[in-house]
Short mmCIF file of C-alpha atoms in Angstrom, two decimals:
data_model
loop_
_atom_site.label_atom_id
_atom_site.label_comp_id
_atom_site.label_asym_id
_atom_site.label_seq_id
_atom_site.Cartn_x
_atom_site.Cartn_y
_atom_site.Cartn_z
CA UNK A 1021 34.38 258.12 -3.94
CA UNK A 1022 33.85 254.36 -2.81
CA UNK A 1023 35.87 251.93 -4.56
CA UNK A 1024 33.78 249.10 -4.86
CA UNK A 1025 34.83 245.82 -6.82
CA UNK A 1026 32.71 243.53 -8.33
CA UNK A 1027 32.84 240.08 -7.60
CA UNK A 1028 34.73 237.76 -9.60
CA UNK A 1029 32.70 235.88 -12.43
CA UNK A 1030 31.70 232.16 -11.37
CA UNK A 1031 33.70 229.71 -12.45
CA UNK A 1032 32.30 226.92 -15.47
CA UNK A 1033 30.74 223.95 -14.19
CA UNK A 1034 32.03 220.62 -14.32
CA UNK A 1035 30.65 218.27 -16.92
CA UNK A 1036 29.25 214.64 -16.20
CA UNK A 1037 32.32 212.26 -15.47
CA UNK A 1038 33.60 209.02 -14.23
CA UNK A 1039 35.65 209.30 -11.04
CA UNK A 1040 37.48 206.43 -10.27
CA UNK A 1041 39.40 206.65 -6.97
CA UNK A 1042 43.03 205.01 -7.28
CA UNK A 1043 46.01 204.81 -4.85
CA UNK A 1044 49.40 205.75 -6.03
CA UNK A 1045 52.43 205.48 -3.72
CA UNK A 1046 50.62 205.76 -0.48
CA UNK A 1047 48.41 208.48 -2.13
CA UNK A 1048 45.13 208.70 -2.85
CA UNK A 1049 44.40 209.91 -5.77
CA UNK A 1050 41.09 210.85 -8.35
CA UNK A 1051 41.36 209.78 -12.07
CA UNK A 1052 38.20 211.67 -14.12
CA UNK A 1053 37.21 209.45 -17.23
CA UNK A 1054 35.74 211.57 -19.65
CA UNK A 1055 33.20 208.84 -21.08
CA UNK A 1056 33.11 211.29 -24.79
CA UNK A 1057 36.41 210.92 -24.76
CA UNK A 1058 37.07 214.58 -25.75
CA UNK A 1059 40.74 214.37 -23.96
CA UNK A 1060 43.66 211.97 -25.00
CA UNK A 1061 45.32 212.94 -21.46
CA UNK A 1062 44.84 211.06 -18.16
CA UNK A 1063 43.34 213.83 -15.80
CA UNK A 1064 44.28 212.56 -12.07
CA UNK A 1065 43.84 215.20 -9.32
CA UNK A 1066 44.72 214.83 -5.50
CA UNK A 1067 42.34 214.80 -2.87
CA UNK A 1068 42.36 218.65 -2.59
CA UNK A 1069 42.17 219.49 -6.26
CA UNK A 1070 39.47 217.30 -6.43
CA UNK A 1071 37.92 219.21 -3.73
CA UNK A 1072 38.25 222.28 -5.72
CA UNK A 1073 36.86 220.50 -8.84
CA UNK A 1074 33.99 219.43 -7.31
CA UNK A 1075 33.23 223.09 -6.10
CA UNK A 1076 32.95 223.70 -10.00
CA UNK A 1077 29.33 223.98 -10.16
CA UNK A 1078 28.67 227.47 -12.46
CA UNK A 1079 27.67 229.15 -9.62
CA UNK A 1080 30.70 229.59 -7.55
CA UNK A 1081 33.80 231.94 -7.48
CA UNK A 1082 36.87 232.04 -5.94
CA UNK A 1083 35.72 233.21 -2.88
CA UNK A 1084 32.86 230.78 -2.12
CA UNK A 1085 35.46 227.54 -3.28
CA UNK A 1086 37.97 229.34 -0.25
CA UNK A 1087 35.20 229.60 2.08
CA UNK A 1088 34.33 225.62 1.48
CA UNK A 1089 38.08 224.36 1.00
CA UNK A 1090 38.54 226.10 4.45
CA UNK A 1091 35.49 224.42 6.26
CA UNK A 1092 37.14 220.89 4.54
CA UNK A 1093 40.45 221.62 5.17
CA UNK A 1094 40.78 223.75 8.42
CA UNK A 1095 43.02 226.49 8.34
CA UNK A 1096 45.08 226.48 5.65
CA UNK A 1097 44.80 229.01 2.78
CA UNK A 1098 43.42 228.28 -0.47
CA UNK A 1099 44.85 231.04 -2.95
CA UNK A 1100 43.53 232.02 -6.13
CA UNK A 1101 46.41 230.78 -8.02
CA UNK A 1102 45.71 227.32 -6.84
CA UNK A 1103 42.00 227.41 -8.08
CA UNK A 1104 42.83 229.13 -11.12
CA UNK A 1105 45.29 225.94 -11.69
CA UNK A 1106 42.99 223.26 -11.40
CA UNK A 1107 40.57 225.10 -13.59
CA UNK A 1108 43.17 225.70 -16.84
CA UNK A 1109 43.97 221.97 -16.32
CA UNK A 1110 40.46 221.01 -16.79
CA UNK A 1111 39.65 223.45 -19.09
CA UNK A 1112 42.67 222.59 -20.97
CA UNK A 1113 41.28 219.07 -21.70
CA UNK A 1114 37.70 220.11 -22.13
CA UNK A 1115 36.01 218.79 -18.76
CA UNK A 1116 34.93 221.69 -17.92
CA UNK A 1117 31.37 223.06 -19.75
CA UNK A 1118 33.17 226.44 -21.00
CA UNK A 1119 33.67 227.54 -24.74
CA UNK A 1120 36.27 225.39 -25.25
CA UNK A 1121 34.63 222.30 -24.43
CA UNK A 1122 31.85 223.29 -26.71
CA UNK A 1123 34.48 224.00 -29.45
CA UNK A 1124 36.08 221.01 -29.20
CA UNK A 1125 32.48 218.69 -28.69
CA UNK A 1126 31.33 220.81 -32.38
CA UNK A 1127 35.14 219.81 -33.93
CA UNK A 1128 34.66 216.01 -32.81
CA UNK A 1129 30.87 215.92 -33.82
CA UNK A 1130 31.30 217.31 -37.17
CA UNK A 1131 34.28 214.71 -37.63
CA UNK A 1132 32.76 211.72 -36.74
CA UNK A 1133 29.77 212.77 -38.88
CA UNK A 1134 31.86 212.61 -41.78
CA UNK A 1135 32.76 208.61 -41.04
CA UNK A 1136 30.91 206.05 -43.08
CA UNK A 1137 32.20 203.92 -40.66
CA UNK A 1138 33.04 203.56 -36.86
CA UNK A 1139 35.94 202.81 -36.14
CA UNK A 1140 37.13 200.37 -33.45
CA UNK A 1141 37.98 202.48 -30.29
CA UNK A 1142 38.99 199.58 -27.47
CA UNK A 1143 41.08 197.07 -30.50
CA UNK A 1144 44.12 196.51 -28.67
CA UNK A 1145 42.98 197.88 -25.16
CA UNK A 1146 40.20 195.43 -24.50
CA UNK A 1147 40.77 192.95 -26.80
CA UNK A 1148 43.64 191.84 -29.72
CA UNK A 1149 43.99 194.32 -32.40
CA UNK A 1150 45.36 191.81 -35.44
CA UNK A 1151 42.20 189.90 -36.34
CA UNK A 1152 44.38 186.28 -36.21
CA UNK A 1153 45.29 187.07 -32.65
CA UNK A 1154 41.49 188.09 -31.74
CA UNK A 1155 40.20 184.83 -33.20
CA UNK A 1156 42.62 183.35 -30.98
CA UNK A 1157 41.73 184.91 -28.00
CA UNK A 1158 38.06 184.85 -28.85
CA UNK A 1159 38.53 180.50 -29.04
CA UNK A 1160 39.96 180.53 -26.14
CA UNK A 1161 37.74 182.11 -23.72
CA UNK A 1162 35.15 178.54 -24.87
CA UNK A 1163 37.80 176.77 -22.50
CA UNK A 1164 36.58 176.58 -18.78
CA UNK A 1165 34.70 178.02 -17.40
CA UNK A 1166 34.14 178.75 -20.78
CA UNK A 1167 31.28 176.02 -22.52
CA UNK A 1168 33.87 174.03 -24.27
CA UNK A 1169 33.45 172.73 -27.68
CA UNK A 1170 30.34 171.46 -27.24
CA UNK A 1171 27.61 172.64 -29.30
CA UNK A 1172 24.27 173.30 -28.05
CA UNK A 1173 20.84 171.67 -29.83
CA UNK A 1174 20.54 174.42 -32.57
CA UNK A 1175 17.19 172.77 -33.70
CA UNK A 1176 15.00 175.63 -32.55
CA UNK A 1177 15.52 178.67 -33.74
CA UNK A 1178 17.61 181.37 -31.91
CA UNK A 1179 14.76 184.80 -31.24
CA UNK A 1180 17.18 186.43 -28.63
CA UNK A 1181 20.14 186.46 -26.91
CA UNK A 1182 21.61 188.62 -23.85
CA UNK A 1183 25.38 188.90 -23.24
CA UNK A 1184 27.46 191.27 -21.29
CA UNK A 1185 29.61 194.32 -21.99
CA UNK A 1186 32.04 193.70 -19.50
CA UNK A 1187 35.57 193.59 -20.92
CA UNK A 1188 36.64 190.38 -22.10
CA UNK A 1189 39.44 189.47 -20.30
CA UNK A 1190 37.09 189.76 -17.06
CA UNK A 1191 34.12 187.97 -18.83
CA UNK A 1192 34.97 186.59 -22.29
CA UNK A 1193 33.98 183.15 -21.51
CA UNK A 1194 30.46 184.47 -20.35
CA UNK A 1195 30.93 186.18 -24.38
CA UNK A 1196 31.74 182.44 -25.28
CA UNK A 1197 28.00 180.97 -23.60
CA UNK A 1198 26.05 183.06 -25.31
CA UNK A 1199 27.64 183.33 -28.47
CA UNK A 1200 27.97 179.49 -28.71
CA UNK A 1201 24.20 179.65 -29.05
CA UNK A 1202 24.64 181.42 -32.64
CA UNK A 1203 27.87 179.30 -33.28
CA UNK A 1204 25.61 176.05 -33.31
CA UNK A 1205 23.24 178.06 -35.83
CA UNK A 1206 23.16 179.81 -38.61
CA UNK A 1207 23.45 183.53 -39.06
CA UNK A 1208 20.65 185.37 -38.16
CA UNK A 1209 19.83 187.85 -41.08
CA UNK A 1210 19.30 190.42 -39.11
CA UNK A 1211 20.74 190.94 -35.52
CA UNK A 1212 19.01 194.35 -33.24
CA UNK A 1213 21.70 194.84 -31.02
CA UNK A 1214 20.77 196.90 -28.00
CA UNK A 1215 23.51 198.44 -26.08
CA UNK A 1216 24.22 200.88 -22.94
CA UNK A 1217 24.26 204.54 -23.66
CA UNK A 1218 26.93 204.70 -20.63
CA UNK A 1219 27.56 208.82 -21.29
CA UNK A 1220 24.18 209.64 -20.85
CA UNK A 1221 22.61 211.14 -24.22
CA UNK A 1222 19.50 213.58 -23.77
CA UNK A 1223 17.33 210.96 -25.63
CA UNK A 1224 16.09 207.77 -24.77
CA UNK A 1225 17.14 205.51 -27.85
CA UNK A 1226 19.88 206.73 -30.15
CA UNK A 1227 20.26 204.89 -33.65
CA UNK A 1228 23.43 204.09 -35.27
CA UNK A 1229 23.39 204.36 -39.03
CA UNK A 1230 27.46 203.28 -39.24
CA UNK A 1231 28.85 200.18 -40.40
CA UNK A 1232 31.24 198.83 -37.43
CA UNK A 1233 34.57 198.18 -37.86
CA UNK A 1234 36.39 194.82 -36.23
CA UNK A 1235 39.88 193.67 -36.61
CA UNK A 1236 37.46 190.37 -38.68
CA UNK A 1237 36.14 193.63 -40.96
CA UNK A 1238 33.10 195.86 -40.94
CA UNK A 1239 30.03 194.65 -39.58
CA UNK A 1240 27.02 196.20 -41.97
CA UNK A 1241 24.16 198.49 -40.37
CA UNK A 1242 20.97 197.53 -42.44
CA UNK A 1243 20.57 200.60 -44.13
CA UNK A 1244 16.92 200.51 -45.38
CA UNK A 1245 15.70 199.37 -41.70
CA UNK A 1246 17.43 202.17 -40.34
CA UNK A 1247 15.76 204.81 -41.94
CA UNK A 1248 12.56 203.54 -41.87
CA UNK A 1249 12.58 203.30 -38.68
CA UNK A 1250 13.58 206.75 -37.99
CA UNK A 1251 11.04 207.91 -40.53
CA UNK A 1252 8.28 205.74 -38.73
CA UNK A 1253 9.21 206.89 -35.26
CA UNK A 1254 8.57 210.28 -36.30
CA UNK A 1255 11.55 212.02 -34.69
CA UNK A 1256 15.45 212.12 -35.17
CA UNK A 1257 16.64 208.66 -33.77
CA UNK A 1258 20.32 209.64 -35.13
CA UNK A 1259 20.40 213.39 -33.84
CA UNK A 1260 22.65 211.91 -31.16
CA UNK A 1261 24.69 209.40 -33.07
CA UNK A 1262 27.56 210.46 -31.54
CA UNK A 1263 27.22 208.67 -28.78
CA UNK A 1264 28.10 205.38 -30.60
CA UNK A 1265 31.41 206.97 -31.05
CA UNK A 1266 33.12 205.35 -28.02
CA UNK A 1267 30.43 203.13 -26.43
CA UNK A 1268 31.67 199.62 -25.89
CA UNK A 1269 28.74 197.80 -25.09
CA UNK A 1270 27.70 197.70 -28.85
CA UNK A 1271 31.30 197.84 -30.50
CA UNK A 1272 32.22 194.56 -28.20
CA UNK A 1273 28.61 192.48 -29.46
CA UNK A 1274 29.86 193.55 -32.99
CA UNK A 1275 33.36 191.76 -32.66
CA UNK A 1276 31.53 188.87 -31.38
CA UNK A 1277 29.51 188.33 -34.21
CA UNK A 1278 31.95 189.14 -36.51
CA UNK A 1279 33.82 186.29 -35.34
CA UNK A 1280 30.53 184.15 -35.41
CA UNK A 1281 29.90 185.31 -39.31
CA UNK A 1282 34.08 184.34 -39.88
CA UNK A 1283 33.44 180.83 -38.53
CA UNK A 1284 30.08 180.40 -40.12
CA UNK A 1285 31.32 181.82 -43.07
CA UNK A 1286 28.45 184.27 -43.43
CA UNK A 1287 27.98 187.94 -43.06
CA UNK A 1288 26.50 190.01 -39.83
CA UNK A 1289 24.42 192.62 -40.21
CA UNK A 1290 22.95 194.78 -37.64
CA UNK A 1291 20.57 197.29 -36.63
CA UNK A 1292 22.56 199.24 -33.52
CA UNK A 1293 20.36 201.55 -30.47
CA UNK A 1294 21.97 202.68 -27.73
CA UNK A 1295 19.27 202.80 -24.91
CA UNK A 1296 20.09 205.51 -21.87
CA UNK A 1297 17.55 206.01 -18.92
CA UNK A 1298 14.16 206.32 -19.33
CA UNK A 1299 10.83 206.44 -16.82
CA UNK A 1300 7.35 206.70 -16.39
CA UNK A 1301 7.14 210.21 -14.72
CA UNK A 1302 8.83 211.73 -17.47
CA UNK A 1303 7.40 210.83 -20.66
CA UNK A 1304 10.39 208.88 -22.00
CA UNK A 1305 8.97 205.17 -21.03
CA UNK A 1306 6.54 206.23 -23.14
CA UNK A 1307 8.28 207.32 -25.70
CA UNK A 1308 10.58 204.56 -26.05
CA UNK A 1309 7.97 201.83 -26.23
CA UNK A 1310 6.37 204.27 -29.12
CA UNK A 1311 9.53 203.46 -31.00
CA UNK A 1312 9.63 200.01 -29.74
CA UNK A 1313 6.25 199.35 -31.19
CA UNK A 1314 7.09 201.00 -34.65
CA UNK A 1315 9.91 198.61 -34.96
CA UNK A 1316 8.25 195.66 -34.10
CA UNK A 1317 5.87 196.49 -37.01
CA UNK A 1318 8.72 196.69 -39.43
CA UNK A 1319 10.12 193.95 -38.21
CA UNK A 1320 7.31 191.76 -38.98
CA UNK A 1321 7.83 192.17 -42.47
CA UNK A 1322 11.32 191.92 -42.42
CA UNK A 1323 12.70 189.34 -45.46
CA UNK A 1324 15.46 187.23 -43.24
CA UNK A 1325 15.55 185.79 -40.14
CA UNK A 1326 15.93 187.82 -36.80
CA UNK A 1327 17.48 187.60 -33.53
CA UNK A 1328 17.31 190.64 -30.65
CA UNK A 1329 20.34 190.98 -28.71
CA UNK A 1330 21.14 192.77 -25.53
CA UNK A 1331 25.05 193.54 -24.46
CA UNK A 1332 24.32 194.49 -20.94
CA UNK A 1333 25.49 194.20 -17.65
CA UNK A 1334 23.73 193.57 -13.94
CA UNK A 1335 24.72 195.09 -10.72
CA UNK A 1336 27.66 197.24 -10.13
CA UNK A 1337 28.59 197.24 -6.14
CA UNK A 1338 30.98 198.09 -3.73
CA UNK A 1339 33.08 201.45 -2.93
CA UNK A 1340 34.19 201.93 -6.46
CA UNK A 1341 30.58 202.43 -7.35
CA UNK A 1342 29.67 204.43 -4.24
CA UNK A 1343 28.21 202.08 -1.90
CA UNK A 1344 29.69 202.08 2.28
CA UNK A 1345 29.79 198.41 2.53
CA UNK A 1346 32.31 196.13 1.28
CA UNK A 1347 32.16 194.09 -1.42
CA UNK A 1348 32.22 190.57 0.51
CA UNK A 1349 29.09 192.00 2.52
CA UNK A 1350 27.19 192.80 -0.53
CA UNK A 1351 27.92 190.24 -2.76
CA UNK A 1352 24.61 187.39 -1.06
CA UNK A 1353 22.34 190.55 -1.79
CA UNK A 1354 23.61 191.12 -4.81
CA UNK A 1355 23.15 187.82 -6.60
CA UNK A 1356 19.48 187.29 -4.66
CA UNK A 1357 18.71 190.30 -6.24
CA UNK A 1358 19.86 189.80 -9.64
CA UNK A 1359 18.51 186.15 -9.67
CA UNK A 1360 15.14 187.71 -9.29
CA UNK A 1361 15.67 190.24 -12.43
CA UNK A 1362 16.76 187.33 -14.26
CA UNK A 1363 13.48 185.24 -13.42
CA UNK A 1364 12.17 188.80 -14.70
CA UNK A 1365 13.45 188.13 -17.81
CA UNK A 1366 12.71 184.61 -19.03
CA UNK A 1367 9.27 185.49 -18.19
CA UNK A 1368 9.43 188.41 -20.90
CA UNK A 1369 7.99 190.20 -17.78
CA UNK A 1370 9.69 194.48 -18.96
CA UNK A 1371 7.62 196.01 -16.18
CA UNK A 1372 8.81 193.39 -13.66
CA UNK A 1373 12.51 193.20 -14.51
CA UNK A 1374 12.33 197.24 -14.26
CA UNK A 1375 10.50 197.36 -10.72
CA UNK A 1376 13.35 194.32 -9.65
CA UNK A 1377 16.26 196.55 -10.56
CA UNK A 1378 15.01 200.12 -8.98
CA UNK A 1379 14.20 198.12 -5.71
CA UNK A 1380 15.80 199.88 -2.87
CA UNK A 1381 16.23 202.79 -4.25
CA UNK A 1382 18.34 201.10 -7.51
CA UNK A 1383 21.30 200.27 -4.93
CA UNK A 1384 22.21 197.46 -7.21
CA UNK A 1385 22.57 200.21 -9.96
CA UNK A 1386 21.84 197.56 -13.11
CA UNK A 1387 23.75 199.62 -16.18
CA UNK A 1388 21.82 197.67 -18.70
CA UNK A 1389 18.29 198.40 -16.80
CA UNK A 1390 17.16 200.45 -19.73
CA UNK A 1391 19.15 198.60 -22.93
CA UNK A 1392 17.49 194.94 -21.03
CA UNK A 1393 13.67 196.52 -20.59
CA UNK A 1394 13.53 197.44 -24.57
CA UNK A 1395 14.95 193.61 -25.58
CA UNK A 1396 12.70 192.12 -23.53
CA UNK A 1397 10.05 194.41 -24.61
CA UNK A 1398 10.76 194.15 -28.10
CA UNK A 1399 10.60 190.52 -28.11
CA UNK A 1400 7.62 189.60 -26.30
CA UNK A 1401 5.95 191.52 -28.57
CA UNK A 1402 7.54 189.94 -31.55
CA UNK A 1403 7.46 186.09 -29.75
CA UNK A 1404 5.42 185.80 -27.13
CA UNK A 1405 5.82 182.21 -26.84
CA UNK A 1406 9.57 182.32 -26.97
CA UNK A 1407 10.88 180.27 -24.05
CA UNK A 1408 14.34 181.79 -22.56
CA UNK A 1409 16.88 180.11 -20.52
CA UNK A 1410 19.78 181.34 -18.50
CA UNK A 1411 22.80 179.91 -19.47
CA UNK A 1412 25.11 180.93 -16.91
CA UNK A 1413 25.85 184.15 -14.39
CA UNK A 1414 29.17 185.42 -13.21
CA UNK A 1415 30.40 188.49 -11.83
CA UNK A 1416 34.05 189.78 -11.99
CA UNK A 1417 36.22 192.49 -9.36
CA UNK A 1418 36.40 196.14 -10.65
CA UNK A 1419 40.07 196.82 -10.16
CA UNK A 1420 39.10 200.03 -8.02
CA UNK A 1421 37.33 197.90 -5.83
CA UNK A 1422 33.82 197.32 -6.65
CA UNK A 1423 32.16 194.12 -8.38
CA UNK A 1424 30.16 193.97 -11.88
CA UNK A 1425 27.86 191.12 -12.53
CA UNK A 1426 27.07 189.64 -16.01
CA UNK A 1427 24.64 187.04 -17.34
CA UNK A 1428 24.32 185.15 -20.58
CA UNK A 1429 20.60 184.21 -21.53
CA UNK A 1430 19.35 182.74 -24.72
CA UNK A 1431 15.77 182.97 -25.62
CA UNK A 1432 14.43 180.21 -28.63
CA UNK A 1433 11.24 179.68 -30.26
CA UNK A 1434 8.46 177.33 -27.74
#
C-alpha cells in the first residue's frame, strides 16, 4: 500500500499590529506593537523572522512559508524548526489569532469589565506619574513655543476645541494652546471628548461608561448621558468598551482637563467615544451620523454648559509610516495639504474635511480623519454659527523616522 501523508495543518494567522522598523547595532530589526496590549514582552524579530511572520496568513504551512523564504532568500534552507520557532514566540505572547490569543483577549475582557474605573496606562511613560510633578510639567509646556501666561479673551463662550494626541513631550505646548482656551474660562459642564480608536474596533463609535483615572484624580463619565445615549442609538455603543482600555488619545485629553478643573478649582466631567473608520459604501457613515444626530438631541436638553472636544492628530508621513520618499521631500505637501483640512474645519464643512484627507488615495493617512468628521459634525449641528479659529499647527519627528502633524483649534460662539 501507498503511504501517503497529509499535509501539515496551516499555520494561525497573524493579528493586526504595529511594525515599527528599528536599527540595533548595525541590524535591522522589526519591533511588533500589539496596540491591545495583550503582551507585557517586547516582540522584536530580524529581517528573516519577520519574513516568516508575515507568511502567517491562516492559509499557509510549512511548506508554502519554505517555498516563499526561498524565492526571498535564495538558496538557503528554511527548516521546520525555524518556523515552528517564530510561531511559539508569537503564540507565546498572543499575536498570533490561535486559542490562546482568544483565551487570553476573554481573560483581559472579562477583567477590565470588572473596573469601575480606567486606569491610567501611559502615567509615567508619556507623562509624570506623581500628580505634583505632572502639574509641573503640564505649566511648563505654556513656555515657548508654548502661549505663555497670557490669557486669551474668555468673553465668548468656549463650543469646541481640537487638540492632539501626540505624546507630550513631542507636542505638550500645542496641549498648552488649546487648553489655555478653557484655562481663561470656566469649566464646561459637560466636555464630549472624541478620541482615535487607533486598534481598530469592528464598530464605528465605541462609548466609554468608566470614570478616568489621572495622577490629579478620576475624571467622571456622565453617567445618565451615557446610557441614554446608548438606549437612544438603539444598539450596544459599549459592546466594545474595551477598546478604551489602552487608547491614549482620550486618556491624554482627560489629564488635560483634569489639570484645567485643579487650577479652576472645579470638576471635569466627560462623555468619552472612541471613533474608528467609517465610509459611505459601507453603511457605517451612516450609521455614525444616526448616533451623532441622537446625541445632538440629548444634548440640547442637557442642564450645564457644553464644549465638544477632539484629541486628534493630522498627517503621519515618511518611511516609518510606509511612504518611499523622505521626510524632507514630503513635508511642503504635507502642510499644503493639511492647511486645506484645516480651512475644512473652521468652516464646520464634515464632508469637505473628509474628501481633503482621502485625497490621493489618503497618502497623508490623517489618524483622527474619523474622531475630527464626528466633532465637526456634531457641532455644526449643535452651533451652526460657531466661528472657529486655528490657534497654532506643528508637527514633530517619529523617532523611527516618519513625521506626525498636530493642530490646536478653538471654536466659540459668533
Amino acid at each position: 500500500m501507498e503511504n501517503k501523508t497529509k499535509n501539515p495543518k496551516p499555520y494561525p494567522a497573524m493579528r493586526a499590529l504595529d511594525v515599527i522598523p528599528v536599527r540595533h547595532r548595525g541590524q535591522n530589526l522589526f519591533y511588533l506593537k500589539d496596540m491591545d496590549g495583550l503582551t507585557q514582552n517586547p516582540v522584536v524579530l530580524t529581517k528573516e523572522q519577520f519574513f516568516i511572520a508575515a507568511c502567517l496568513d491562516g492559509k499557509s504551512g510549512p511548506q508554502e512559508i519554505q517555498t516563499a523564504f526561498s524565492r526571498q532568500f535564495g538558496r538557503r534552507v528554511l527548516t521546520v524548526k525555524e518556523i515552528d520557532d517564530v510561531v511559539r514566540l508569537l503564540d507565546g505572547n498572543f499575536l498570533l489569532l490561535s486559542p490562546n490569543f482568544e483565551e487570553r483577549l476573554r481573560r483581559v475582557r472579562a477583567e477590565y469589565g470588572r473596573l469601575k474605573r480606567r486606569p491610567t496606562v501611559f502615567a509615567g511613560l508619556s507623562y509624570k506619574a506623581r500628580h505634583e510633578a505632572l502639574e509641573a510639567e503640564l505649566d511648563g509646556y505654556f513656555k515657548k513655543p508654548g502661549p505663555g501666561k497670557n490669557e486669551t479673551d474668555g468673553r465668548k463662550e468656549l463650543l469646541g476645541l481640537v487638540a492632539p494626541h501626540i505624546d507630550f513631550p513631542r507636542g505638550g505646548w500645542a496641549y498648552a494652546w488649546a487648553y489655555r482656551e478653557i484655562l481663561s474660562r470656566a469649566m464646561a459642564d459637560l466636555y464630549v471628548v472624541f478620541g482615535v480608536a487607533h486598534a481598530g474596533p469592528p464598530v464605528p463609535l465605541v462609548l466609554g461608561t468608566k470614570d478616568y483615572e489621572t495622577p490629579f484624580g478620576p475624571v467622571a463619565v456622565d453617567d445618565d448621558l451615557a446610557e441614554s445615549l446608548a438606549r437612544a442609538a438603539g444598539t450596544d455603543l459599549t459592546e466594545h468598551e474595551f477598546f478604551h482600555r489602552r487608547e491614549h488619545s482620550i486618556e491624554f485629553q482627560a489629564v488635560w482637563l483634569a489639570y484645567a478643573a485643579k487650577k479652576l478649582k472645579k470638576e471635569a466631567r466627560i462623555l468619552p467615544i472612541l471613533c474608528s473608520s467609517f465610509t459611505e459604501e459601507d453603511g457605517t457613515l451612516r450609521r455614525v451620523e444616526k448616533t451623532l444626530d441622537h446625541l445632538a438631541k440629548l444634548l440640547k436638553n442637557y442642564p450645564g454648559r457644553i464644549c465638544l472636544l477632539a484629541g486628534a492628530d493630522f498627517a503621519h508621513i515618511g518611511p516609518r509610516f510606509g511612504d518611499a520618499e523622505p521626510v524632507a521631500e514630503l513635508l511642503p505637501w504635507m502642510k499644503t495639504e493639511d492647511a486645506k483640512s484645516i480651512d475644512r474645519l473652521l468652516e464646520k464643512n464634515a464632508p469637505g474635511f473628509f474628501v481633503s484627507v482621502m485625497a490621493e488615495g489618503g497618502k497623508r493617512k490623517v489618524c483622527g480623519s474619523g474622531c475630527l468628521y464626528a466633532f465637526t459634525w456634531l457641532l455644526k449641528r449643535l452651533h451652526p454659527e460657531a466661528q472657529g479659529k486655528l490657534l497654532k499647527y506643528g508637527h514633530a519627528p517619529d523617532p523611527a523616522g516618519g513625521e506626525v502633524s498636530f493642530a490646536s483649534m478653538a471654536f466659540t460662539e459668533g
